[in-house]
PDB file of C-alpha atoms in Angstrom:
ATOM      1  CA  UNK A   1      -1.365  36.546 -13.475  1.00 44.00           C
ATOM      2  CA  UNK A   2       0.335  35.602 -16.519  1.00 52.00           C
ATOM      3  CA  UNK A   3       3.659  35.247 -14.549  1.00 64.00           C
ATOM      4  CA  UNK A   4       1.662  32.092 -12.805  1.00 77.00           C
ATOM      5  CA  UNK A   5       1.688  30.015 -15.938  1.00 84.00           C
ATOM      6  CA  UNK A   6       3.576  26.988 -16.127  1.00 85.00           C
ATOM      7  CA  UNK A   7       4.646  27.109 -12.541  1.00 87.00           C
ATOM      8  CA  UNK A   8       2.434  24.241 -12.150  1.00 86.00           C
ATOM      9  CA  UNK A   9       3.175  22.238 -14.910  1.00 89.00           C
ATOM     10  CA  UNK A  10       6.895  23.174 -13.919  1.00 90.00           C
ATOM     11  CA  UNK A  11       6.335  21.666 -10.609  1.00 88.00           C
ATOM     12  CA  UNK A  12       5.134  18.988 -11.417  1.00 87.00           C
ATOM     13  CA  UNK A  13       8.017  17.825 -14.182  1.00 89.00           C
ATOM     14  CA  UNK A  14      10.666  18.689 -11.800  1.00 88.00           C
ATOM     15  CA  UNK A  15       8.708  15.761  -9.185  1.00 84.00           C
ATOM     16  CA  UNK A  16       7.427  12.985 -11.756  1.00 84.00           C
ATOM     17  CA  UNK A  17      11.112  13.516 -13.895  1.00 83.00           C
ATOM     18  CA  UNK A  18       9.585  13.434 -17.099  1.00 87.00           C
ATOM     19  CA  UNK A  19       6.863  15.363 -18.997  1.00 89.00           C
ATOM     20  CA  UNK A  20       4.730  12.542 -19.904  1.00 88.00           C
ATOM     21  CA  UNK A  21       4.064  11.675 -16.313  1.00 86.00           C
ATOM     22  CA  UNK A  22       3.341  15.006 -15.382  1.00 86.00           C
ATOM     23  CA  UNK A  23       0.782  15.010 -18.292  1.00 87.00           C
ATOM     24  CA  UNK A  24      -0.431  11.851 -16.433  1.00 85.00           C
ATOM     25  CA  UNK A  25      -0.471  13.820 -13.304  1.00 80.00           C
ATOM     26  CA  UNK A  26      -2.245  16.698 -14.340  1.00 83.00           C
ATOM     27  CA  UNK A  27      -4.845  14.794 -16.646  1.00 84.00           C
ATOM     28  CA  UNK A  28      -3.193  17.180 -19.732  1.00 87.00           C
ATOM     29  CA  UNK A  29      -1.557  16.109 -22.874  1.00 89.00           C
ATOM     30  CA  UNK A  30       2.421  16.291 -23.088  1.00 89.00           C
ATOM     31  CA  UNK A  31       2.716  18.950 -25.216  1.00 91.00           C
ATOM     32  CA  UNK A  32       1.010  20.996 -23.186  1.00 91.00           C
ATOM     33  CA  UNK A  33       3.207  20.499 -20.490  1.00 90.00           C
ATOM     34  CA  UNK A  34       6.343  21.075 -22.867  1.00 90.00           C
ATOM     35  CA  UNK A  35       4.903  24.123 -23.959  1.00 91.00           C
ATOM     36  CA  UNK A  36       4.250  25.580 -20.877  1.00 91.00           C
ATOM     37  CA  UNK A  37       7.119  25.005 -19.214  1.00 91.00           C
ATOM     38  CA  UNK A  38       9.256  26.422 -22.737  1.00 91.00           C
ATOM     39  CA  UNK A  39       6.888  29.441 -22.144  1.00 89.00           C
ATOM     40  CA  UNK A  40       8.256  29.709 -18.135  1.00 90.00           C
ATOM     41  CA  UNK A  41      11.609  29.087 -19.076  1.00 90.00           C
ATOM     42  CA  UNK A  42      11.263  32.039 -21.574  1.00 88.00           C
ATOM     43  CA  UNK A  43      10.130  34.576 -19.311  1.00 87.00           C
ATOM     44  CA  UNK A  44      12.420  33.749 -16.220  1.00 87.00           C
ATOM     45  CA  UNK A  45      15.309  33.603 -18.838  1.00 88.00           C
ATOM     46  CA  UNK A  46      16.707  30.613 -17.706  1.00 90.00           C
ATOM     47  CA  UNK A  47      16.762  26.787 -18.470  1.00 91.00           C
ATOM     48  CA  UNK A  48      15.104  25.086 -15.130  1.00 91.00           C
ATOM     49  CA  UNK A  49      15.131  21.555 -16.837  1.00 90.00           C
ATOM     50  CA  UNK A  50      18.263  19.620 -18.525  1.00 88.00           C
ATOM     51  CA  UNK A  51      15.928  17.557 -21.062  1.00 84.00           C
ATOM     52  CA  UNK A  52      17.719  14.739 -22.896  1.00 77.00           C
ATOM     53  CA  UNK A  53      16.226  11.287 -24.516  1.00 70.00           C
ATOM     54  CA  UNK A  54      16.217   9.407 -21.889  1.00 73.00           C
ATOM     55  CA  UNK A  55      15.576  11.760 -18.609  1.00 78.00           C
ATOM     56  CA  UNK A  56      14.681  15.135 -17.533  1.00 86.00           C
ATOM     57  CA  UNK A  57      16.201  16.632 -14.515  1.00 88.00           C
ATOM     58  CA  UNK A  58      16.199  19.974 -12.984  1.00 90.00           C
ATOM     59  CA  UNK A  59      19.001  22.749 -13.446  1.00 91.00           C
ATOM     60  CA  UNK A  60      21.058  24.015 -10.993  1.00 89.00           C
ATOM     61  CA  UNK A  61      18.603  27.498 -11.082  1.00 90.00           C
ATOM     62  CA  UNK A  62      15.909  25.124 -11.570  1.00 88.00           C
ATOM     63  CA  UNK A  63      16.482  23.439  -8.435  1.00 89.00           C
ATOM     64  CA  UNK A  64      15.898  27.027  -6.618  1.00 89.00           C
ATOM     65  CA  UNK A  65      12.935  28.055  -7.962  1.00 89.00           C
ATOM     66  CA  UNK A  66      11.323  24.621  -7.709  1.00 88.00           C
ATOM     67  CA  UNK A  67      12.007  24.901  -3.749  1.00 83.00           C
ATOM     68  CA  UNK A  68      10.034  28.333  -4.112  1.00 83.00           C
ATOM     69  CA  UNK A  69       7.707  27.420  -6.887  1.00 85.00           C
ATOM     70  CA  UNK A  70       6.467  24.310  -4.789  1.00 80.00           C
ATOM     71  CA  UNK A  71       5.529  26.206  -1.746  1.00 76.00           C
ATOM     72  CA  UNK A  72       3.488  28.078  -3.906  1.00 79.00           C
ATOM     73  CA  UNK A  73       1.128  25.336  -5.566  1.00 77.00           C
ATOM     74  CA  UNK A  74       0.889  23.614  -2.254  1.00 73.00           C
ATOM     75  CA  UNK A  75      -0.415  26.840  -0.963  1.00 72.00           C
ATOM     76  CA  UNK A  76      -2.461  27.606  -3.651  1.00 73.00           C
ATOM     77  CA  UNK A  77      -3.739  23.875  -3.692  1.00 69.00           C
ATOM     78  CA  UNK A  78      -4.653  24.230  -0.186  1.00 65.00           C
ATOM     79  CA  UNK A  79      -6.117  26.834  -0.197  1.00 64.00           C
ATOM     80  CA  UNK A  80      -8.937  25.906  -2.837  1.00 64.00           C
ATOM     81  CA  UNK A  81      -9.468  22.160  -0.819  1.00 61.00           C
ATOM     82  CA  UNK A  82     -10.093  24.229   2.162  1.00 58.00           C
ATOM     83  CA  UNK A  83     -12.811  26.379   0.264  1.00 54.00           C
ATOM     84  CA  UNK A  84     -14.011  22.920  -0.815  1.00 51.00           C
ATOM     85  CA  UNK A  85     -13.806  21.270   1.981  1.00 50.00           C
ATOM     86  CA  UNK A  86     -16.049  23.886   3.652  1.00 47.00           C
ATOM     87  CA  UNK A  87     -19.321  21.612   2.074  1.00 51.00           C
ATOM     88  CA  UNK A  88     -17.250  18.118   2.080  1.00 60.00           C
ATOM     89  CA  UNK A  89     -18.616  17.261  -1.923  1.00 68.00           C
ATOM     90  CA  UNK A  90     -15.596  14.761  -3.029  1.00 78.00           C
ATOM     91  CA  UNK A  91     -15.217  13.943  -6.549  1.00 81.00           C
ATOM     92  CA  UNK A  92     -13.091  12.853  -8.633  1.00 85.00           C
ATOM     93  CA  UNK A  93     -11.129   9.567  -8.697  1.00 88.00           C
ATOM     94  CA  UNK A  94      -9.477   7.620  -6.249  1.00 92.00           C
ATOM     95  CA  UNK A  95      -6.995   4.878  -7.001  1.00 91.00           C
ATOM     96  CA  UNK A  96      -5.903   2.965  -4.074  1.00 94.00           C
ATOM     97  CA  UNK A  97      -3.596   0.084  -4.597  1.00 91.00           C
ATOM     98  CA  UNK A  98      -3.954  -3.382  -2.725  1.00 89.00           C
ATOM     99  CA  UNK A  99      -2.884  -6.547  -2.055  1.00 81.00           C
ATOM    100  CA  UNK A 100      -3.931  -9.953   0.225  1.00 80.00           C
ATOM    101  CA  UNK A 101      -6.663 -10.826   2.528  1.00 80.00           C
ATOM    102  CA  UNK A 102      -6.926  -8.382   5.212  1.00 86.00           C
ATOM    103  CA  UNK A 103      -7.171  -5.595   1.867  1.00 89.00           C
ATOM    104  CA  UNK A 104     -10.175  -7.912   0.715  1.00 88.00           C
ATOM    105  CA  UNK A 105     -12.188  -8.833   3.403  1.00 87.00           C
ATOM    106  CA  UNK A 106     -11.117  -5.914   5.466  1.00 91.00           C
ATOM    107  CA  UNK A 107      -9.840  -2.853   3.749  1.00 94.00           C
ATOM    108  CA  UNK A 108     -12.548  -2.757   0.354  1.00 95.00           C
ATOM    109  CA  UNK A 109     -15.723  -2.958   2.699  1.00 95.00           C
ATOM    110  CA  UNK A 110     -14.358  -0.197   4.601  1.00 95.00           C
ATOM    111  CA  UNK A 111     -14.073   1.670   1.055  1.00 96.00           C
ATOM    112  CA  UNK A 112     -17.478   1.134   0.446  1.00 96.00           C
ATOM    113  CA  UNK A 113     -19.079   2.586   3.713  1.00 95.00           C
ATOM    114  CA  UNK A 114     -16.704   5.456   3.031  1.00 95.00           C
ATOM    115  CA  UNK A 115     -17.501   5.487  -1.060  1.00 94.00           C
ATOM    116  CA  UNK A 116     -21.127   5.164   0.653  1.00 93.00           C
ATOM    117  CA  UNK A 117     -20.811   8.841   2.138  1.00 90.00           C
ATOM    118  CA  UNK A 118     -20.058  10.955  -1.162  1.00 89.00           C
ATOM    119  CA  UNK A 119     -21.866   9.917  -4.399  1.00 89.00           C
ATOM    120  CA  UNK A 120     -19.604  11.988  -6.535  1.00 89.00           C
ATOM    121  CA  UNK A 121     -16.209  10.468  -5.863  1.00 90.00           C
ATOM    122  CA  UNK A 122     -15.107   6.895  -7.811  1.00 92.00           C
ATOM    123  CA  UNK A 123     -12.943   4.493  -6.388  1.00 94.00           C
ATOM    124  CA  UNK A 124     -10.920   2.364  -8.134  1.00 93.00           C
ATOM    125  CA  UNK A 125      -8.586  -0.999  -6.174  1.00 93.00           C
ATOM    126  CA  UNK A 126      -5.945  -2.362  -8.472  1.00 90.00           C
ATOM    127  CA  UNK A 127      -5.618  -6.128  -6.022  1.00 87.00           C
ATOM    128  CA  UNK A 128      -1.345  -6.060  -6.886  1.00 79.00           C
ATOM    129  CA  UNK A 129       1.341  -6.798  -4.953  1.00 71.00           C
ATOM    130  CA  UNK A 130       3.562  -5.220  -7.204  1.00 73.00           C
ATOM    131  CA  UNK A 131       5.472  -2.156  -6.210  1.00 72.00           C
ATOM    132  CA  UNK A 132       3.676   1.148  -7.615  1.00 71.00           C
ATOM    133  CA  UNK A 133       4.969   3.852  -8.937  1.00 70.00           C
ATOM    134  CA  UNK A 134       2.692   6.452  -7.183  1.00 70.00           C
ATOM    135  CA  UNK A 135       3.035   9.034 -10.245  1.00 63.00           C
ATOM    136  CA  UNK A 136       2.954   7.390 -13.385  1.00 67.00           C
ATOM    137  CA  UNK A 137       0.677   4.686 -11.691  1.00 73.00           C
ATOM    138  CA  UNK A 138      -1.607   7.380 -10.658  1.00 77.00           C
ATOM    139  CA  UNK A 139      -2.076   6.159  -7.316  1.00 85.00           C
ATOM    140  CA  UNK A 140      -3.277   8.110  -4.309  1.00 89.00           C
ATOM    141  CA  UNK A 141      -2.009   4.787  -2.051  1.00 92.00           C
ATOM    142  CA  UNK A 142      -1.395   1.437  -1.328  1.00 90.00           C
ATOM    143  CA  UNK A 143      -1.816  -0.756   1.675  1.00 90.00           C
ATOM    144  CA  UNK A 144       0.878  -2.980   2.243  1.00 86.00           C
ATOM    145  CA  UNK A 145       1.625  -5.748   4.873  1.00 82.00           C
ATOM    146  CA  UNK A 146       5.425  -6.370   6.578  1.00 75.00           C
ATOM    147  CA  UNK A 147       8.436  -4.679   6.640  1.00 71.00           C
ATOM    148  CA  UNK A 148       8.549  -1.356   4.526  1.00 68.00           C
ATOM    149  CA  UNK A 149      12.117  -0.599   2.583  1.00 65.00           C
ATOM    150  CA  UNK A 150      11.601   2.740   0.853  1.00 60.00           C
ATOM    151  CA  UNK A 151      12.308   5.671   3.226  1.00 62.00           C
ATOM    152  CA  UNK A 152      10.457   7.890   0.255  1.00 69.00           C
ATOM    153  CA  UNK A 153       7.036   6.771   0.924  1.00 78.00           C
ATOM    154  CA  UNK A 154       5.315   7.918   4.208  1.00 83.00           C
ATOM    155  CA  UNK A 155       3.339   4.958   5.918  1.00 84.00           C
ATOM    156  CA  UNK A 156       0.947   5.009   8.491  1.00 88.00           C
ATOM    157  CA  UNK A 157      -0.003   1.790  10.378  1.00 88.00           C
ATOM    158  CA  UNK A 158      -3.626   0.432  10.024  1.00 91.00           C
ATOM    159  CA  UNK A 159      -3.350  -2.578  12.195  1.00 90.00           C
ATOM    160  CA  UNK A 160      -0.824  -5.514  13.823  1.00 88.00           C
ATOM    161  CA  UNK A 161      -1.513  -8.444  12.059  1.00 87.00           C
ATOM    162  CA  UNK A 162      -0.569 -11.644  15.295  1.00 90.00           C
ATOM    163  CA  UNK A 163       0.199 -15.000  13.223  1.00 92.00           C
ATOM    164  CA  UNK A 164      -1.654 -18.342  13.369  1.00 94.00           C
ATOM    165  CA  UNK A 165      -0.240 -21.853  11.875  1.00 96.00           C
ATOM    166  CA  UNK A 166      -3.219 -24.326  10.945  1.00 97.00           C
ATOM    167  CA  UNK A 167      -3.725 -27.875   9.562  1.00 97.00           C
ATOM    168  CA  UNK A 168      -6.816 -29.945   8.389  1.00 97.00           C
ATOM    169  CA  UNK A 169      -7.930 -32.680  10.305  1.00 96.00           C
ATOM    170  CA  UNK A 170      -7.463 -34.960   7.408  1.00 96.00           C
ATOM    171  CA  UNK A 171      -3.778 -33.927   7.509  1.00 97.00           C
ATOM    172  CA  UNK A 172      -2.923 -34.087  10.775  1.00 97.00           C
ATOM    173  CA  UNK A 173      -4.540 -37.623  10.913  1.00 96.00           C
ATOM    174  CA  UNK A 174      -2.162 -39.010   7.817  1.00 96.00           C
ATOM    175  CA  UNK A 175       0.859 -37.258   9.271  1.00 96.00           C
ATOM    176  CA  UNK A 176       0.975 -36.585  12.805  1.00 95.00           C
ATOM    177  CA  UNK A 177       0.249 -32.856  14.660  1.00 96.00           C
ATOM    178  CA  UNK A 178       4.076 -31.399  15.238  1.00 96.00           C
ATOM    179  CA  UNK A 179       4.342 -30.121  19.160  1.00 96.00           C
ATOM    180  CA  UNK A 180       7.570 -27.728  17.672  1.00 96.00           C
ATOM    181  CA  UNK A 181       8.178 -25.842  15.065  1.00 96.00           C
ATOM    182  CA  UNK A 182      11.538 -27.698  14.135  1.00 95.00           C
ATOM    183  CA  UNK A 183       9.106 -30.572  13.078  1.00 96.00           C
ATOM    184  CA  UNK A 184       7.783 -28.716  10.021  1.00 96.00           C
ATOM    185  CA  UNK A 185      11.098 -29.556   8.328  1.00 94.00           C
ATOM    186  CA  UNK A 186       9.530 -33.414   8.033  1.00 94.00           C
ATOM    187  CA  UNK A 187       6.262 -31.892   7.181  1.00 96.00           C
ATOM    188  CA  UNK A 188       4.433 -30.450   3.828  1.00 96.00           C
ATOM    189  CA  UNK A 189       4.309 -26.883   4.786  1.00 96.00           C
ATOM    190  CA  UNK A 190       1.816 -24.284   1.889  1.00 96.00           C
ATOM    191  CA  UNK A 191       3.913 -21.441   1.459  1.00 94.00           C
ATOM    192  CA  UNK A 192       2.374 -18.111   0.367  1.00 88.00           C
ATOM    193  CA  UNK A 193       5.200 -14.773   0.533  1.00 80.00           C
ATOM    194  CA  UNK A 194       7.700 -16.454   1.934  1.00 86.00           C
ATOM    195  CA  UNK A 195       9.504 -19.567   3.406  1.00 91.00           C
ATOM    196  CA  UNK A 196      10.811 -18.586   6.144  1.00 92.00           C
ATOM    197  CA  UNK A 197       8.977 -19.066   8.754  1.00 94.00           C
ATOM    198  CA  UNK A 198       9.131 -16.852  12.259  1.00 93.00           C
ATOM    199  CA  UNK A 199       7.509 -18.233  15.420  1.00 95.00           C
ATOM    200  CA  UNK A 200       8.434 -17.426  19.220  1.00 94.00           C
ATOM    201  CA  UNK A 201       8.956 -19.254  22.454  1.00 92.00           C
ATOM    202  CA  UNK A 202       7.489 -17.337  25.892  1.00 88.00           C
ATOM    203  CA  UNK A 203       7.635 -14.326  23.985  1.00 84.00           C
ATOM    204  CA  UNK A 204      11.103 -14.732  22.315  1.00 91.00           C
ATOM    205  CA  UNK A 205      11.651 -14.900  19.148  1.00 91.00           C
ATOM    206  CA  UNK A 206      13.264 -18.550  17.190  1.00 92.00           C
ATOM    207  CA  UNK A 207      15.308 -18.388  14.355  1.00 91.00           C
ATOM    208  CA  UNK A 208      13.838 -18.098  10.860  1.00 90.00           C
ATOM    209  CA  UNK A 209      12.776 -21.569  10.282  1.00 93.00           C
ATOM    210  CA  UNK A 210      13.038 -22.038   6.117  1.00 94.00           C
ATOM    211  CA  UNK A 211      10.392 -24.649   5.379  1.00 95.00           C
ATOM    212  CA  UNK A 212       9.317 -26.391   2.142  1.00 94.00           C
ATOM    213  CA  UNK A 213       6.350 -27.799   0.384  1.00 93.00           C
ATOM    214  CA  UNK A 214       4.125 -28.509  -2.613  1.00 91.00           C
ATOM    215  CA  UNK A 215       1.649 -25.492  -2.169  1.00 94.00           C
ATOM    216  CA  UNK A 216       2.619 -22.247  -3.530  1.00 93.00           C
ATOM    217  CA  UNK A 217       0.547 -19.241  -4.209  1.00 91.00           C
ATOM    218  CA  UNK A 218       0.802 -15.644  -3.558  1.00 83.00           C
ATOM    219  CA  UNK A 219      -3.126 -15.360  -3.287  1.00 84.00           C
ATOM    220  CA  UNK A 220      -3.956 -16.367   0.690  1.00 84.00           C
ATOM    221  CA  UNK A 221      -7.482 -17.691  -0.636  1.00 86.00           C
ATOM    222  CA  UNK A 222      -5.904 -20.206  -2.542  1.00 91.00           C
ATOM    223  CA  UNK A 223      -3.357 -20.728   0.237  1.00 93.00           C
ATOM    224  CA  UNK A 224      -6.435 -21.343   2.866  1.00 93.00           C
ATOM    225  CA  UNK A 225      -8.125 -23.425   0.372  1.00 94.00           C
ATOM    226  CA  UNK A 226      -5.431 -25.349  -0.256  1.00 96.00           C
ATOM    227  CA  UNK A 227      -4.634 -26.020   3.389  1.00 96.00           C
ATOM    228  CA  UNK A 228      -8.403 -27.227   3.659  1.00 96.00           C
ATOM    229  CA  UNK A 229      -8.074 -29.852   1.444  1.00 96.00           C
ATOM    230  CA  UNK A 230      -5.317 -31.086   3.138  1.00 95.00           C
ATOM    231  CA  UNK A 231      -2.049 -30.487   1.501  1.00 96.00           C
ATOM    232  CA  UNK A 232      -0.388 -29.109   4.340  1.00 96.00           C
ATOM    233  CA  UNK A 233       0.325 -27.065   7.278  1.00 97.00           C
ATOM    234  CA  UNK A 234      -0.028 -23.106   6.704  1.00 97.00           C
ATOM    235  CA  UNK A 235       1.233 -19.964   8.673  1.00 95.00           C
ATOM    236  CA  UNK A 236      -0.383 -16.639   7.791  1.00 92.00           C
ATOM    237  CA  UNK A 237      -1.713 -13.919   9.733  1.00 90.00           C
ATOM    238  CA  UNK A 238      -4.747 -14.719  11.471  1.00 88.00           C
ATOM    239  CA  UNK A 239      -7.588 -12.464  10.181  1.00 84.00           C
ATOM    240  CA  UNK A 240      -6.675 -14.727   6.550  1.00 86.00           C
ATOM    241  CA  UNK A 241      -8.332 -17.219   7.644  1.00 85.00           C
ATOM    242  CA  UNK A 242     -11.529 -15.769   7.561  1.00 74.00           C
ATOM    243  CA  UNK A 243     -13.511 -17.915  10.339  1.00 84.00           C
ATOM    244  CA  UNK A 244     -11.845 -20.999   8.738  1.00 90.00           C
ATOM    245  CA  UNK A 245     -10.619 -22.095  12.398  1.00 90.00           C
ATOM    246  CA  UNK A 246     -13.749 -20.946  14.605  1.00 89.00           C
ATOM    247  CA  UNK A 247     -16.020 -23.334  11.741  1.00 92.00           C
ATOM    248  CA  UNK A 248     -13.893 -25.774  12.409  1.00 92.00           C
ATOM    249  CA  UNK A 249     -12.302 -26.614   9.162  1.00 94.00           C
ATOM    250  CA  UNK A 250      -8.975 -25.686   9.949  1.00 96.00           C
ATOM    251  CA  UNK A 251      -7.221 -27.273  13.331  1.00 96.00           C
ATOM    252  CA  UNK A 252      -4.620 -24.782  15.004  1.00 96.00           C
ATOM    253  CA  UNK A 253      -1.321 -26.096  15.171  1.00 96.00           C
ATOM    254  CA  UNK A 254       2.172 -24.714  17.147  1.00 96.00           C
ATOM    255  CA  UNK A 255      -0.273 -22.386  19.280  1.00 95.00           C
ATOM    256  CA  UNK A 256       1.891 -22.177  22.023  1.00 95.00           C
ATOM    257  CA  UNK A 257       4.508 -20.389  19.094  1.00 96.00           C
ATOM    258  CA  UNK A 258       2.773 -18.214  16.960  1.00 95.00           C
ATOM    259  CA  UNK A 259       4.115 -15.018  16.272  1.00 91.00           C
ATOM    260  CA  UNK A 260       3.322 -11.321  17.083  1.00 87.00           C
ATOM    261  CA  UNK A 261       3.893 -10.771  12.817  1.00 84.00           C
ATOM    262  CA  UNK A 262       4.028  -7.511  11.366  1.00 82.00           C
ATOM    263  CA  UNK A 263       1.427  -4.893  10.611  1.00 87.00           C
ATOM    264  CA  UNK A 264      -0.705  -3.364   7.791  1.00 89.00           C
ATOM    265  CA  UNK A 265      -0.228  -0.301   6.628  1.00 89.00           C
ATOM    266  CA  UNK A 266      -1.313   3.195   4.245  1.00 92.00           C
ATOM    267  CA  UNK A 267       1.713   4.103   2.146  1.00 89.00           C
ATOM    268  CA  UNK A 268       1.847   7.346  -0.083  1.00 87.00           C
ATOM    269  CA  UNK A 269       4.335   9.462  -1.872  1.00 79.00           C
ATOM    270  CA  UNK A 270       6.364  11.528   0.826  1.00 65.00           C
ATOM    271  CA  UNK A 271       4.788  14.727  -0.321  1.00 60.00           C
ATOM    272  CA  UNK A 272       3.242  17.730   1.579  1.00 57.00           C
ATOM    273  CA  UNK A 273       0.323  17.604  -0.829  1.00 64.00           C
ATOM    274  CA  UNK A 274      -2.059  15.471  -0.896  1.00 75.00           C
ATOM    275  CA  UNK A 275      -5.679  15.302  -2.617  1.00 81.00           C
ATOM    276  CA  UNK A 276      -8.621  15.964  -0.354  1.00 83.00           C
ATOM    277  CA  UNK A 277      -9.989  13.199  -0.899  1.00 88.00           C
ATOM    278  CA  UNK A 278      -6.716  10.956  -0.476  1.00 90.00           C
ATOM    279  CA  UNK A 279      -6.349  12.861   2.964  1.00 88.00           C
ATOM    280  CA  UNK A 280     -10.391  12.060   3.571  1.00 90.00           C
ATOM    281  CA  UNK A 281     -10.005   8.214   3.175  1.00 94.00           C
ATOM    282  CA  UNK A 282      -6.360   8.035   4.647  1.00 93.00           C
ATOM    283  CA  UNK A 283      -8.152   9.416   7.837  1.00 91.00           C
ATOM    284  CA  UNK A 284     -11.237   7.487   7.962  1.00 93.00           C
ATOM    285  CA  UNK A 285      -9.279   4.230   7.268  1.00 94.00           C
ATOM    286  CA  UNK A 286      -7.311   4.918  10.494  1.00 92.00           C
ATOM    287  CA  UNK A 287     -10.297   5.716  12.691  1.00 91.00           C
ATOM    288  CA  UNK A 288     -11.678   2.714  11.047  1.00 93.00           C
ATOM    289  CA  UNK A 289      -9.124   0.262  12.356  1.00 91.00           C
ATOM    290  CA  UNK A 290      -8.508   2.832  15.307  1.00 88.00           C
ATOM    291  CA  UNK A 291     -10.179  -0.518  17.557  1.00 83.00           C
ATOM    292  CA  UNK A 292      -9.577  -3.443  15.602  1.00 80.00           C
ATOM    293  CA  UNK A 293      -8.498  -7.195  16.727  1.00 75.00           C
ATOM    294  CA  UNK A 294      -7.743  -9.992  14.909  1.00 67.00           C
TER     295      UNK A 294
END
């Protein structure tokens, strides 16, 4: 067994690129990992990592046996989750990354009623829109909204998210309800992500309308709440507005244009392991929002 040690900590260098993260990973110090992977290096009888100040990468051989090595710790990682999974007792910590309304009012309570079901696991939401680095970070994942750029990350969709544009009544009253979107360039428009607008017209889609106004705020709570106290017209998906427009203090505006929008999703590090309990709550959030409408 002996001939097993270090593989692990090996592995796990060669995918964070740096011992300190793989410490991280691992929940070891960084000297352990150093030594341990020395100690491998030894008994192979061959450098696997080129280690300078500022990186660590892998070695020509060390590129080899990591392909080799990895199948083996997935395997053997496996292989204990399924013996655990046998009586379903998560532990442990879960760190899930988050970010906007539909995480908040939507995505946390579903947490709970999952957290609900084993008393031994912690879960901890880091509310961010920042992108995460998934090792050092320490994340399990993140749910996003829009258009996903790194091919890395696997993503699985949780829901479409339709738009809806929305005024108050003491706004439209001062300034007049616009019948097109073209109009918002004469009107106060509360921007939250982005200023460019996308609406559609029997089901095809205008160009990006860039609009402008005195509301700002990447926080769609503060974006709703400034829209209610009537500093403008505001275009987010609709589930933000959290029964702001069936209570009546929000007017819909452009109806006959709102847009289909983008979708939600569950983004993770493009690896073939994943912790139980990642796997667990990646699967329940799914069914969760197998049925869900806006």
């Amino acid at each position: 067994m002996d001939s097993f040690e270090g593989i692990n900590e090996f592995v796990a260098v060669a995918e964070s690129q740096g011992f300190s993260a793989a410490a991280k990973l691992l929940g070891c110090s960084t000297s352990h990992v150093s030594r341990q992977v020395s100690r491998l290096e030894e008994r192979v009888g061959v450098a696997l990592l080129a280690r300078s100040t500022r990186m660590v990468s892998l070695t020509e051989a060390g590129h080899i046996y990591y392909r080799q090595c990895k199948d083996l710790v997935t395997g053997l990682q496996q292989a204990n989750e399924q013996l655990s999974s046998q009586q379903i007792e998560l532990n442990g910590i879960l760190r899930v990354s988050a970010a906007g309304a539909f995480a908040e009012n939507h995505v946390a309570p579903a947490l709970m009623l999952f957290a609900q079901q084993y008393p031994n696991l912690t879960i901890e939401m880091d509310f961010n829109s920042r992108m995460v680095n998934f090792i050092e970070d320490g994340v399990d994942f993140a749910i996003r909204y829009g258009r996903l750029t790194d091919s890395g990350l696997v993503a699985r969709k949780l829901v479409d998210r339709p738009m809806a544009a929305a005024a108050s009544q003491e706004y439209l009253d001062q300034y007049g309800c616009p019948s097109h979107p073209e109009q918002l360039k004469q009107h106060s428009c509360i921007i939250a992500n982005n200023d460019h607008w996308l609406f559609e017209e029997q089901g095809k889609p205008l160009n990006a309308l860039r609009v402008h106004g005195r509301w700002r705020s990447n926080n769609s709570t503060a974006v709703i709440q400034a829209c209610e106290q009537g500093l403008g017209i505001v275009y987010l998906p609709k589930s933000s507005f959290n029964g702001a427009l069936e209570q009546g203090r929000l007017q819909p505006v452009l109806e006959p244009f709102w847009g289909r929008g983008t979708s939600s999703w569950i983004v993770y590090q493009n690896r073939r392991f994943l912790p139980l309990r990642a796997r667990m709550a990646i699967d329940f959030l799914v069914n969760h929002f197998a049925n869900w409408q806006e």
